Coordinates of N, CA and C in Angstrom, one line a residue:
M1 N -18.1 80.3 -3.5 CA -17.9 78.9 -3.3 C -17.4 78.2 -4.5
L2 N -16.6 77.2 -4.4 CA -16.1 76.5 -5.5 C -16.7 75.1 -5.4
K3 N -17.2 74.6 -6.5 CA -17.7 73.2 -6.6 C -16.7 72.4 -7.4
H4 N -16.3 71.2 -6.8 CA -15.4 70.3 -7.5 C -16.3 69.1 -7.9
V5 N -16.4 68.8 -9.2 CA -17.3 67.8 -9.7 C -16.4 66.7 -10.4
V6 N -16.6 65.5 -10.0 CA -15.8 64.4 -10.6 C -16.7 63.3 -11.0
A7 N -16.5 62.6 -12.2 CA -17.2 61.5 -12.6 C -16.2 60.4 -12.9
W8 N -16.6 59.1 -12.7 CA -15.8 58.0 -13.0 C -16.5 56.9 -13.7
K9 N -15.8 56.2 -14.5 CA -16.3 55.0 -15.1 C -15.5 53.8 -14.5
V10 N -16.3 52.8 -14.1 CA -15.8 51.6 -13.4 C -16.0 50.4 -14.4
A11 N -15.0 49.6 -14.6 CA -15.1 48.4 -15.4 C -16.1 47.5 -14.8
D12 N -17.0 47.0 -15.6 CA -18.0 46.0 -15.2 C -18.9 46.6 -14.1
A13 N -19.2 47.8 -14.1 CA -20.0 48.5 -13.1 C -21.3 47.8 -12.7
P14 N -22.0 47.2 -13.7 CA -23.3 46.5 -13.3 C -23.1 45.2 -12.6
S15 N -21.9 44.6 -12.7 CA -21.7 43.3 -12.0 C -21.6 43.5 -10.5
P16 N -21.7 42.4 -9.8 CA -21.5 42.5 -8.3 C -20.2 43.0 -7.9
E17 N -19.1 42.6 -8.7 CA -17.8 43.1 -8.4 C -17.7 44.6 -8.6
G18 N -18.3 45.0 -9.7 CA -18.3 46.5 -10.0 C -19.0 47.3 -9.0
Q19 N -20.1 46.7 -8.5 CA -20.9 47.4 -7.4 C -20.1 47.5 -6.1
K20 N -19.3 46.4 -5.8 CA -18.5 46.5 -4.6 C -17.4 47.6 -4.8
T21 N -16.9 47.7 -6.0 CA -15.9 48.7 -6.3 C -16.5 50.1 -6.1
I22 N -17.7 50.3 -6.6 CA -18.4 51.6 -6.5 C -18.6 51.9 -5.0
A23 N -19.1 50.9 -4.2 CA -19.4 51.1 -2.8 C -18.1 51.4 -2.0
S24 N -16.9 50.8 -2.4 CA -15.7 51.2 -1.8 C -15.3 52.6 -2.0
I25 N -15.5 53.1 -3.2 CA -15.2 54.5 -3.6 C -16.1 55.4 -2.8
V26 N -17.4 55.1 -2.8 CA -18.3 56.0 -2.0 C -17.9 56.0 -0.5
A27 N -17.6 54.9 0.1 CA -17.2 54.9 1.5 C -16.0 55.6 1.7
G28 N -15.0 55.5 0.9 CA -13.7 56.2 1.0 C -13.9 57.7 1.0
L29 N -14.7 58.2 0.0 CA -14.9 59.6 -0.1 C -15.7 60.2 1.0
E30 N -16.8 59.4 1.4 CA -17.6 59.9 2.6 C -16.7 59.9 3.9
S31 N -15.7 59.1 4.0 CA -14.9 59.1 5.2 C -14.1 60.4 5.3
L32 N -14.0 61.2 4.3 CA -13.2 62.4 4.3 C -13.9 63.6 5.0
V33 N -15.2 63.4 5.1 CA -16.0 64.5 5.7 C -15.7 64.5 7.2
G34 N -15.3 65.7 7.7 CA -14.9 65.8 9.1 C -13.4 65.5 9.3
V35 N -12.8 65.0 8.3 CA -11.3 64.8 8.4 C -10.5 65.8 7.6
V36 N -11.0 66.2 6.4 CA -10.4 67.3 5.6 C -11.2 68.6 6.0
P37 N -10.5 69.5 6.7 CA -11.2 70.6 7.2 C -11.8 71.6 6.1
S38 N -11.3 71.6 4.9 CA -11.8 72.5 3.9 C -13.1 72.1 3.2
I39 N -13.5 70.8 3.5 CA -14.8 70.3 2.8 C -15.9 71.0 3.5
R40 N -16.8 71.7 2.7 CA -18.0 72.3 3.3 C -19.2 71.4 3.1
A41 N -19.2 70.7 2.0 CA -20.3 69.7 1.7 C -19.7 68.7 0.7
L42 N -20.2 67.4 0.8 CA -19.8 66.4 -0.1 C -21.0 65.5 -0.4
S43 N -21.2 65.3 -1.7 CA -22.2 64.3 -2.1 C -21.5 63.4 -3.1
V44 N -21.8 62.1 -3.0 CA -21.2 61.1 -3.8 C -22.2 59.9 -4.0
G45 N -22.2 59.3 -5.2 CA -23.1 58.2 -5.4 C -23.0 57.6 -6.8
P46 N -23.6 56.4 -6.9 CA -23.6 55.8 -8.3 C -24.7 56.4 -9.1
S47 N -24.5 56.4 -10.4 CA -25.5 56.9 -11.3 C -26.8 56.0 -11.3
V48 N -27.9 56.6 -11.3 CA -29.2 55.8 -11.3 C -29.7 55.7 -12.8
V49 N -29.0 56.3 -13.7 CA -29.3 56.2 -15.1 C -28.1 55.6 -15.8
T50 N -28.4 54.6 -16.7 CA -27.3 54.1 -17.5 C -27.4 54.4 -18.9
G51 N -26.3 54.3 -19.7 CA -26.4 54.6 -21.1 C -25.0 55.1 -21.6
P52 N -24.9 55.2 -22.9 CA -23.5 55.5 -23.4 C -23.0 56.9 -23.0
N53 N -23.9 57.8 -22.6 CA -23.4 59.2 -22.2 C -23.4 59.3 -20.7
H54 N -23.6 58.3 -19.9 CA -23.6 58.4 -18.5 C -22.4 57.7 -17.9
W55 N -21.9 58.3 -16.8 CA -20.8 57.7 -16.1 C -21.3 56.9 -14.9
D56 N -20.5 56.1 -14.3 CA -21.0 55.2 -13.3 C -21.1 55.8 -11.9
L57 N -20.4 56.8 -11.6 CA -20.3 57.3 -10.2 C -19.9 58.8 -10.3
G58 N -20.5 59.6 -9.4 CA -20.2 61.0 -9.4 C -20.0 61.6 -8.0
L59 N -19.3 62.7 -8.0 CA -18.9 63.4 -6.7 C -19.1 64.9 -6.9
V60 N -19.6 65.5 -5.9 CA -19.6 67.0 -5.9 C -19.1 67.4 -4.5
V61 N -18.1 68.2 -4.4 CA -17.6 68.7 -3.1 C -17.5 70.2 -3.2
D62 N -18.0 70.8 -2.1 CA -18.0 72.3 -2.0 C -16.9 72.8 -1.1
F63 N -16.2 73.8 -1.6 CA -15.1 74.4 -0.8 C -15.4 75.9 -0.8
D64 N -14.8 76.6 0.1 CA -14.9 78.1 0.1 C -14.3 78.7 -1.1
D65 N -13.1 78.2 -1.5 CA -12.3 78.8 -2.5 C -11.3 77.8 -3.1
E66 N -10.5 78.2 -4.0 CA -9.5 77.4 -4.6 C -8.5 76.9 -3.6
A67 N -8.2 77.7 -2.6 CA -7.2 77.3 -1.6 C -7.8 76.1 -0.8
G68 N -9.1 76.0 -0.6 CA -9.7 74.9 0.1 C -9.6 73.6 -0.8
L69 N -9.8 73.8 -2.1 CA -9.7 72.6 -3.0 C -8.2 72.1 -3.0
E70 N -7.3 73.0 -3.0 CA -5.9 72.6 -3.0 C -5.5 71.9 -1.7
A71 N -6.0 72.4 -0.6 CA -5.8 71.7 0.7 C -6.4 70.3 0.7
Y72 N -7.5 70.2 0.1 CA -8.2 68.8 0.0 C -7.3 67.9 -0.9
Q73 N -6.9 68.4 -2.0 CA -6.1 67.6 -2.9 C -4.8 67.0 -2.3
V74 N -4.2 67.8 -1.5 CA -2.9 67.4 -0.9 C -3.0 66.7 0.5
H75 N -4.2 66.7 1.1 CA -4.5 66.1 2.4 C -4.1 64.7 2.3
P76 N -3.3 64.2 3.3 CA -2.9 62.8 3.3 C -4.1 61.7 3.2
E77 N -5.2 62.0 3.9 CA -6.3 61.1 3.8 C -6.9 61.1 2.4
H78 N -7.0 62.2 1.8 CA -7.5 62.3 0.4 C -6.6 61.6 -0.5
Q79 N -5.3 61.7 -0.3 CA -4.3 61.1 -1.2 C -4.5 59.5 -1.1
K80 N -4.8 59.0 0.1 CA -5.0 57.5 0.2 C -6.3 57.1 -0.6
V81 N -7.3 57.9 -0.4 CA -8.6 57.5 -1.1 C -8.4 57.7 -2.6
A82 N -7.7 58.7 -3.1 CA -7.5 59.0 -4.5 C -6.6 57.9 -5.1
A83 N -5.7 57.4 -4.4 CA -4.8 56.3 -4.9 C -5.7 55.0 -5.1
H84 N -6.6 54.7 -4.1 CA -7.5 53.6 -4.3 C -8.4 53.8 -5.5
I85 N -8.9 55.0 -5.7 CA -9.8 55.2 -6.8 C -9.0 55.1 -8.1
R86 N -7.9 55.6 -8.2 CA -7.1 55.5 -9.5 C -6.8 54.0 -9.8
S87 N -6.7 53.2 -8.8 CA -6.4 51.8 -9.0 C -7.6 51.0 -9.5
V88 N -8.8 51.5 -9.4 CA -10.0 50.7 -9.7 C -10.9 51.3 -10.8
V89 N -10.6 52.5 -11.3 CA -11.5 53.1 -12.3 C -10.8 53.1 -13.6
S90 N -11.6 53.1 -14.7 CA -11.1 53.1 -16.0 C -11.0 54.5 -16.6
E91 N -11.8 55.4 -16.2 CA -11.8 56.8 -16.7 C -12.2 57.8 -15.6
Q92 N -11.7 59.0 -15.7 CA -12.1 60.1 -14.8 C -12.3 61.4 -15.5
A93 N -13.3 62.1 -15.1 CA -13.5 63.5 -15.7 C -13.7 64.4 -14.5
A94 N -13.2 65.6 -14.6 CA -13.4 66.6 -13.5 C -13.6 68.0 -14.0
V95 N -14.4 68.8 -13.2 CA -14.6 70.2 -13.5 C -14.7 70.9 -12.2
D96 N -14.1 72.1 -12.1 CA -14.2 72.9 -10.9 C -14.7 74.3 -11.3
F97 N -15.7 74.8 -10.6 CA -16.3 76.1 -11.0 C -16.8 76.8 -9.8
L98 N -16.8 78.2 -9.9 CA -17.2 79.0 -8.9 C -18.7 79.3 -9.0
V99 N -19.4 79.4 -7.8 CA -20.8 79.7 -7.8 C -21.0 80.9 -6.9

């Protein structure tokens, strides 16, 4: 199994506007479950801990293998959600590993 882990920083995350942005990202990513066939499990949510070493939002998606991740990356619905995310976040970090 391959785990795809992503974290984002959102400008003004603690503000009401930042919280709306985070909610829109969560909703967009959750909408991919059942739409992108290669997703085996998806967890996404805002960080419950704040501080200089914490990011605002995290995602973990499970795939069978790297081919499943690639299918997810190029899926048209993921592309739409990813475009929205890129337009509203200030930083992104990702790591993919096998378990």
